[in-house]
PDB file of C-alpha atoms in Angstrom:
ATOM      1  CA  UNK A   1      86.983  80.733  78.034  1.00 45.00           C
ATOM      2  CA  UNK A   2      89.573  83.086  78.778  1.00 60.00           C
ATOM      3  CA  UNK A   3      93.133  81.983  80.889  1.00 82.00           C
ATOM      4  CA  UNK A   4      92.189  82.421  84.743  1.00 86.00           C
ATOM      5  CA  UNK A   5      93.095  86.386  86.336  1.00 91.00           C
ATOM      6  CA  UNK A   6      95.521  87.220  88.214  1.00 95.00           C
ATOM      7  CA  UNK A   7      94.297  86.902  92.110  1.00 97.00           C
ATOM      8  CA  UNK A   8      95.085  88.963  95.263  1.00 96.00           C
ATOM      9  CA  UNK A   9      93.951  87.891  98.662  1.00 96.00           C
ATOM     10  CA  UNK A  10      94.074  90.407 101.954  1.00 95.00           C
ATOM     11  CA  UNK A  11      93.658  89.442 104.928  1.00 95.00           C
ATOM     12  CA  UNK A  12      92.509  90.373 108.440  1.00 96.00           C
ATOM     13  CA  UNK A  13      95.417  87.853 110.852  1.00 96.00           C
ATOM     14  CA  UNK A  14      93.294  84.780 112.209  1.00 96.00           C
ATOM     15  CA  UNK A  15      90.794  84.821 109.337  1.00 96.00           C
ATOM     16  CA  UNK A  16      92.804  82.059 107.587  1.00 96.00           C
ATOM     17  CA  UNK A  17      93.044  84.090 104.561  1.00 96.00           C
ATOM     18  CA  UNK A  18      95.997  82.695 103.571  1.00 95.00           C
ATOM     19  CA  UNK A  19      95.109  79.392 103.830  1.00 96.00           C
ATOM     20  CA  UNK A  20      92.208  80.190 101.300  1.00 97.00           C
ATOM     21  CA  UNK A  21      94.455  81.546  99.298  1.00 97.00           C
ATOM     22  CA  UNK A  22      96.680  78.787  99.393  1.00 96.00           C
ATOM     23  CA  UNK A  23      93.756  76.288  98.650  1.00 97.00           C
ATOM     24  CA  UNK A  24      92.199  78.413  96.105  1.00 97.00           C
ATOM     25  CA  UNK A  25      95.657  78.390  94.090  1.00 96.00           C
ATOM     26  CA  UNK A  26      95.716  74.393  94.182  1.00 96.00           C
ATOM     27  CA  UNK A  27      91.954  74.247  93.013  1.00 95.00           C
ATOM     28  CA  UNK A  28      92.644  76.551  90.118  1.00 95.00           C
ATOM     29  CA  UNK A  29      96.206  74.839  89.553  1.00 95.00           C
ATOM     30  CA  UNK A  30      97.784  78.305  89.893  1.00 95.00           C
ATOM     31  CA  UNK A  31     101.729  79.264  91.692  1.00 93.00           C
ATOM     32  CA  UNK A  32     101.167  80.910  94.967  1.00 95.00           C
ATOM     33  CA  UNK A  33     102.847  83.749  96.727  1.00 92.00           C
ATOM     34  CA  UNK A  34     103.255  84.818  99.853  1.00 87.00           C
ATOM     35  CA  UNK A  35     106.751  84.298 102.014  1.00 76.00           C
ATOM     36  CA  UNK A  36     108.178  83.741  98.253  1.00 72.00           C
ATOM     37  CA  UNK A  37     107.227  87.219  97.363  1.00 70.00           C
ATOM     38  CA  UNK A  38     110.545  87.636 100.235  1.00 65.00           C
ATOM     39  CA  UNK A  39     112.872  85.165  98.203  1.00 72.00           C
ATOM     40  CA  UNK A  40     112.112  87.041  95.110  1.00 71.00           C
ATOM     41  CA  UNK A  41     112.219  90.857  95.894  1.00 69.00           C
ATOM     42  CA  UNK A  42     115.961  89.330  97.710  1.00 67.00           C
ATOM     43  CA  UNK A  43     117.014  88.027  94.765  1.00 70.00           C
ATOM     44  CA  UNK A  44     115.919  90.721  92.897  1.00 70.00           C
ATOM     45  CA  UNK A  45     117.118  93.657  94.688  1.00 67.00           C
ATOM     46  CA  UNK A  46     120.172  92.091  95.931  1.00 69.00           C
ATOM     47  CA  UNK A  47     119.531  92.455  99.462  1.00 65.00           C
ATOM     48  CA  UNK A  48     119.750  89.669 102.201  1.00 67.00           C
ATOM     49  CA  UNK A  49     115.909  87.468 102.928  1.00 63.00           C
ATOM     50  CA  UNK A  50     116.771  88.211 106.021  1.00 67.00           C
ATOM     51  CA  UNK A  51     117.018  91.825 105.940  1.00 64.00           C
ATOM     52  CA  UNK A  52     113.513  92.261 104.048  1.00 61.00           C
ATOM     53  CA  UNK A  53     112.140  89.755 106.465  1.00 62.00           C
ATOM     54  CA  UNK A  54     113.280  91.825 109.544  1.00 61.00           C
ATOM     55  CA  UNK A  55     112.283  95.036 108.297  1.00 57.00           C
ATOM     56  CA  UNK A  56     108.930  93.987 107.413  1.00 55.00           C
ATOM     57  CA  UNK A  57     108.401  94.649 111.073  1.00 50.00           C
ATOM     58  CA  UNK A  58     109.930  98.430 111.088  1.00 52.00           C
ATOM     59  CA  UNK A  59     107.730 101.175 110.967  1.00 45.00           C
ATOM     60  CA  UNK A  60     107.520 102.883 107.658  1.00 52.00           C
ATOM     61  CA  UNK A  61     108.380 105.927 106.424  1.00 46.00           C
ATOM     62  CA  UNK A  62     107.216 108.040 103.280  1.00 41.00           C
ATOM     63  CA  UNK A  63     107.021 107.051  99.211  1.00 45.00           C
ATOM     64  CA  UNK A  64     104.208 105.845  97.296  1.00 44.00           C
ATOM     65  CA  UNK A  65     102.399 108.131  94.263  1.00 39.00           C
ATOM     66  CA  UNK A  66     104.981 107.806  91.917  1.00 42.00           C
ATOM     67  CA  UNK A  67     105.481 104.561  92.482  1.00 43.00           C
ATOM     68  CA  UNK A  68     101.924 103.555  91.465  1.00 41.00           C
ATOM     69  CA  UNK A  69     102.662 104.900  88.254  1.00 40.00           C
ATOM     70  CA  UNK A  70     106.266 103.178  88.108  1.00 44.00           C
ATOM     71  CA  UNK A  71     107.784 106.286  88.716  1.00 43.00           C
ATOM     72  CA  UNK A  72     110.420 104.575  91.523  1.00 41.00           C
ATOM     73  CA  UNK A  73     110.256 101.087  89.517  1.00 42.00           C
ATOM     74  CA  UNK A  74     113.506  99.506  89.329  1.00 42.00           C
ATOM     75  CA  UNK A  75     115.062 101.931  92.256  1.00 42.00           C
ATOM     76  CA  UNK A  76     115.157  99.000  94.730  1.00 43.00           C
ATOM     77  CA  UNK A  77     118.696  99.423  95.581  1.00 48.00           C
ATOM     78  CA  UNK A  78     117.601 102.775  97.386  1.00 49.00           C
ATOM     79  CA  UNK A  79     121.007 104.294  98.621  1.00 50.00           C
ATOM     80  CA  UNK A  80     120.012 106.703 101.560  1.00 59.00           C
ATOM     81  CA  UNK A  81     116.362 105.497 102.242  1.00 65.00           C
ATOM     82  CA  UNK A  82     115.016 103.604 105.263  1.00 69.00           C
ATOM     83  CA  UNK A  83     114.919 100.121 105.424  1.00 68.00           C
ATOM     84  CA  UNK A  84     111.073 100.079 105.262  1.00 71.00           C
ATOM     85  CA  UNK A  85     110.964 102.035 101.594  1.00 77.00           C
ATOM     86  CA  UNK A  86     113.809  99.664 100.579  1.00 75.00           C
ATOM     87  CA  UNK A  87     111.174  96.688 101.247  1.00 76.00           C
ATOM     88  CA  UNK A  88     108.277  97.874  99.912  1.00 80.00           C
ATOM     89  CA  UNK A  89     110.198  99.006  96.754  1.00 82.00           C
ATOM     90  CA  UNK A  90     111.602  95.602  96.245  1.00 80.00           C
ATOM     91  CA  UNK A  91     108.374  94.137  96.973  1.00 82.00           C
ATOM     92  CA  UNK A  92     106.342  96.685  94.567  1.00 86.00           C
ATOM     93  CA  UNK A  93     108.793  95.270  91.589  1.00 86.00           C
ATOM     94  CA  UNK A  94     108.311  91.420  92.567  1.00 85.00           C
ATOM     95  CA  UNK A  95     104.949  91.401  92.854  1.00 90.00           C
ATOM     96  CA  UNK A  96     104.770  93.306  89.450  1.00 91.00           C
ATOM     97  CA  UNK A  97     107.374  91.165  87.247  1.00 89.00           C
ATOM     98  CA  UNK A  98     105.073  87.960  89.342  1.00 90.00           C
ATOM     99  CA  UNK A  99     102.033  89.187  88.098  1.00 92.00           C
ATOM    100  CA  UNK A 100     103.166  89.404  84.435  1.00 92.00           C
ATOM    101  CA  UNK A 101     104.140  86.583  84.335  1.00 90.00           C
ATOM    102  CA  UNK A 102     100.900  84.967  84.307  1.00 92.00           C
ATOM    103  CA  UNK A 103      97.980  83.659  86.368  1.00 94.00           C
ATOM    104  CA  UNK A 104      98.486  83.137  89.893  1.00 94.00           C
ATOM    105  CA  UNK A 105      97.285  84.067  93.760  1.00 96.00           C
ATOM    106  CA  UNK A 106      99.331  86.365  95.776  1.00 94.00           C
ATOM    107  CA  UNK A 107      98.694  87.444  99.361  1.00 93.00           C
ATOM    108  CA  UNK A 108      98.987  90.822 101.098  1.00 88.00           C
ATOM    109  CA  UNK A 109     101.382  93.167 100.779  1.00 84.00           C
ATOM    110  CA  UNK A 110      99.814  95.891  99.541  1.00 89.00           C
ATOM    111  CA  UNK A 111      99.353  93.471  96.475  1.00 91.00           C
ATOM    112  CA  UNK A 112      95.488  94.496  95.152  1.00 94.00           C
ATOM    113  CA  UNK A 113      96.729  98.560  94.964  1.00 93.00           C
ATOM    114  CA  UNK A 114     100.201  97.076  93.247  1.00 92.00           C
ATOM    115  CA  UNK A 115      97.917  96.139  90.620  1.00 94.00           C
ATOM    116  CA  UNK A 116      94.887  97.651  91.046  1.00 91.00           C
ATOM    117  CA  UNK A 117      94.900  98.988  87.847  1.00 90.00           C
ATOM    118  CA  UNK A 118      96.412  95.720  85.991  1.00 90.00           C
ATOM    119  CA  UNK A 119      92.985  94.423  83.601  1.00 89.00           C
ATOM    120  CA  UNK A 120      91.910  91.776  84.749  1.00 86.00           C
ATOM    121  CA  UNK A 121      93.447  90.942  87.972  1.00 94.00           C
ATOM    122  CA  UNK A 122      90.578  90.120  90.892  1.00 96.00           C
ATOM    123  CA  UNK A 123      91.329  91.349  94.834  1.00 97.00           C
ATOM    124  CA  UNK A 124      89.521  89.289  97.575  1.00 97.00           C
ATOM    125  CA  UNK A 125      89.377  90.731 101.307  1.00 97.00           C
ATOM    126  CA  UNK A 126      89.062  87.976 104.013  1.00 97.00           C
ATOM    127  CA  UNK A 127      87.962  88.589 107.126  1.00 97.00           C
ATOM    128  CA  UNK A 128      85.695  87.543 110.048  1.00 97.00           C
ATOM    129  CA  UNK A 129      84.678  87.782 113.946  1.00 96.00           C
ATOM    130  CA  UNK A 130      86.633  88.302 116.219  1.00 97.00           C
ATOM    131  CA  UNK A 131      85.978  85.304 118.308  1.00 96.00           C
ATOM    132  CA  UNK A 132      86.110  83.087 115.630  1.00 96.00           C
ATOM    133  CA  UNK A 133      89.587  84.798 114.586  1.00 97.00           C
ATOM    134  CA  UNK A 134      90.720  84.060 118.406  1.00 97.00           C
ATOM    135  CA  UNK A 135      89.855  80.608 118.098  1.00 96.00           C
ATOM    136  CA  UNK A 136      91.714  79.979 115.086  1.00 95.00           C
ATOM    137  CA  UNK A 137      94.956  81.623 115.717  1.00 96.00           C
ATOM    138  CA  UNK A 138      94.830  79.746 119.659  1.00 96.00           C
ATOM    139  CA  UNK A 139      93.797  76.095 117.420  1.00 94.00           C
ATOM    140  CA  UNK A 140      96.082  76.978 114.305  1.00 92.00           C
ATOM    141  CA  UNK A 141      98.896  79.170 115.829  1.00 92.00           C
ATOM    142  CA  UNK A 142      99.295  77.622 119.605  1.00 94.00           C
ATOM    143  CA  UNK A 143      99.308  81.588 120.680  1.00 95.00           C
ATOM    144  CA  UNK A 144      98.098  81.269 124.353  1.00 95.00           C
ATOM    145  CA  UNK A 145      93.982  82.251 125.253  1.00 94.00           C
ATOM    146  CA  UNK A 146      95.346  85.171 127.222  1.00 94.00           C
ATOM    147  CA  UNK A 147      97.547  86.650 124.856  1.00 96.00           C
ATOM    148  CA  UNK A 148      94.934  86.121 121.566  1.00 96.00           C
ATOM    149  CA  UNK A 149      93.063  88.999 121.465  1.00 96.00           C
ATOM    150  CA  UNK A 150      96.065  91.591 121.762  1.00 96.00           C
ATOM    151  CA  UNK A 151      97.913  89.593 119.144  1.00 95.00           C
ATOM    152  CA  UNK A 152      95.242  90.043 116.557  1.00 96.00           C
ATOM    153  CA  UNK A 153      94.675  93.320 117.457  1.00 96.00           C
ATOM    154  CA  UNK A 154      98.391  94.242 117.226  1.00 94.00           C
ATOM    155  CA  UNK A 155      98.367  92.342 113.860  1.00 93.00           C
ATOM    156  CA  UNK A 156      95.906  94.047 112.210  1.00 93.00           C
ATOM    157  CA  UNK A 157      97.179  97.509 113.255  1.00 92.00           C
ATOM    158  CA  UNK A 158     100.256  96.494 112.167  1.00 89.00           C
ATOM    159  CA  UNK A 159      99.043  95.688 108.619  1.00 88.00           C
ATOM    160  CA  UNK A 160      96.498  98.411 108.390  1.00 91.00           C
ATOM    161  CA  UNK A 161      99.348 101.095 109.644  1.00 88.00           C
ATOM    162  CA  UNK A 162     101.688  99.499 106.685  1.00 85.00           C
ATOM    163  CA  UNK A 163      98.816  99.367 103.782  1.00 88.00           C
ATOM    164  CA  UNK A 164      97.716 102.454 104.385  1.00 87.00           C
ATOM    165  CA  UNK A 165     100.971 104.193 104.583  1.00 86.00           C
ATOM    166  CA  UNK A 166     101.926 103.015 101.197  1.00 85.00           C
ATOM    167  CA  UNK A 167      98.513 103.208  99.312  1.00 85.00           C
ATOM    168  CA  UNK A 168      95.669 106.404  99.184  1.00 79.00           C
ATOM    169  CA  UNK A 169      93.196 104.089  99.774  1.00 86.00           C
ATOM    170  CA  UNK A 170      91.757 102.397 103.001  1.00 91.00           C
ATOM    171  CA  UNK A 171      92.977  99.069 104.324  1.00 91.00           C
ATOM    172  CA  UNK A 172      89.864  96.774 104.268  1.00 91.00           C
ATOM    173  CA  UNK A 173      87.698  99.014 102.473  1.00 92.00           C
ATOM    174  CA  UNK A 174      85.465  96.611 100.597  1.00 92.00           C
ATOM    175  CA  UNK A 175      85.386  99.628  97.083  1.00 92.00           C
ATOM    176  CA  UNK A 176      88.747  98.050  96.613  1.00 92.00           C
ATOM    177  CA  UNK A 177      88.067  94.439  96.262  1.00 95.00           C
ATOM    178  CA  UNK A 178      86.483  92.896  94.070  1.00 95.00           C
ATOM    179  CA  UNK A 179      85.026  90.423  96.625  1.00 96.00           C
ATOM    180  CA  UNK A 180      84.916  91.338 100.683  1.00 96.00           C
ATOM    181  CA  UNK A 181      83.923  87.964 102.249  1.00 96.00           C
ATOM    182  CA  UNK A 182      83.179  86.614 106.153  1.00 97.00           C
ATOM    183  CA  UNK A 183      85.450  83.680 106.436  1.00 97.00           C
ATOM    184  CA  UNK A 184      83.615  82.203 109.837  1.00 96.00           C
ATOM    185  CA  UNK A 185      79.934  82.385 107.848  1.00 96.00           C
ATOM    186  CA  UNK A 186      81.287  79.654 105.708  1.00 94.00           C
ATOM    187  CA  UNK A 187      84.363  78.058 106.883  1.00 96.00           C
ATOM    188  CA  UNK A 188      87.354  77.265 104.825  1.00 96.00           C
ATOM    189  CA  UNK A 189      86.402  75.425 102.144  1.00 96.00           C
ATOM    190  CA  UNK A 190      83.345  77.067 101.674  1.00 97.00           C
ATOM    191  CA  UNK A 191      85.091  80.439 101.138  1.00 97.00           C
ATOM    192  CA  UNK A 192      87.601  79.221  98.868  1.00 97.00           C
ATOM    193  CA  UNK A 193      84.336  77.342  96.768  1.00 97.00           C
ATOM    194  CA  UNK A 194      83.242  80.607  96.900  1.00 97.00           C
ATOM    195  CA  UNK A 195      85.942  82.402  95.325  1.00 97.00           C
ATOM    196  CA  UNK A 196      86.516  79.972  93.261  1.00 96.00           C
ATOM    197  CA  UNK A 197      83.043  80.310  91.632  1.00 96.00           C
ATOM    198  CA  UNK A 198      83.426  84.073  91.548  1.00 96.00           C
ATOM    199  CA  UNK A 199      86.668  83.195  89.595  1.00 96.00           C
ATOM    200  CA  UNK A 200      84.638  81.363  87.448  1.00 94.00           C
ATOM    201  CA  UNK A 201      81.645  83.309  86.660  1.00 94.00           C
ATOM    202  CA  UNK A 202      83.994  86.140  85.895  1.00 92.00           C
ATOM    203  CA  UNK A 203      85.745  84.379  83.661  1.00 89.00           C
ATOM    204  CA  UNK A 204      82.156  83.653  81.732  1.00 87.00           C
ATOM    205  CA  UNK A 205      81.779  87.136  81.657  1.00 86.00           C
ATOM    206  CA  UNK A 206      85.222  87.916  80.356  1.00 79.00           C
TER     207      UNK A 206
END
């Protein structure tokens, strides 16, 4: 049986997608990425956490083509270019030097188009209902009833307005995952048994 694939999980915000992914990486005994992938394009690029963290929250400019085909790779310093492009340059190179180095889950950040064209690697989309989103993020989060709804909605714009940006494709468009699954049909664990038997029964096939 072949090593386990590389994993990418997106996420709509309340659908506990990265917990999943989180659990799914202990299951399958994989490392896990998600605030790291901040650490590690830092340390890489030389700029401050803080800076990438901050700016993760700036609207972004222009970039992308030629960086899917490593065109920009390695250009992470970035003299002259906004903040945003500086992140998602230094976060295009992490999560590419991460993935090579072997198995592992990594969520968001544009991270099933980063390597959407790496063999093997398997994307997962997790989202759910609305209500059941709002229930989580007032249970898990402490964000107040009143205030739920606009916070998911602001979220989600938020990451949709980013991925799509940076990527030709769609963000939650289920053609670009291998694996598009309702997180409130099954709960936690049964989602993350569920893509961990995907995992598996590709790995039978492969």
């Amino acid at each position: 049986m072949n090593t386990y694939p590389v994993i990418t999980i997106s996420r709509e915000y309340g659908s506990g997608g990265r917990l999943i992914g989180k659990r799914l990486a202990e299951e399958l005994g994989l490392p896990f990425y998600d605030k790291d992938l901040i650490t590690r394009a830092a340390a890489d690029s030389g700029l401050s956490p803080e800076v990438l963290e901050a700016a993760e929250d700036q609207a972004p400019s222009s970039l992308l083509y030629t960086l899917s085909t490593g065109g920009l790779t390695g250009m992470v310093g970035g003299v002259g270019m906004p903040l945003s492009d500086r992140l998602f340059l230094a976060q295009f190179d992490a999560i590419r030097k991460i993935a090579a180095e072997g198995p592992c889950v990594i969520v968001g950040r544009c991270s099933n188009y980063v390597l959407r064209e790496r063999p093997g690697a398997l994307h997962f989309f997790i989202h759910a209902d609305l209500d059941s989103r709002i229930e989580r993020i007032i249970k898990e989060y402490g964000v107040p009833e009143k205030e739920a709804e606009a916070k998911i909605a602001k979220t989600d714009k938020r990451r949709a307005s980013y991925y799509n940006h940076y990527t030709s494709v769609k963000w939650g468009d289920a053609r670009n995952y291998h694996l598009s699954i309702n997180s409130a049909a099954l709960g936690i664990e049964g989602t993350v048994a569920l893509c961990r038997d995907f995992v598996t029964a590709y790995r039978r096939q492969h």
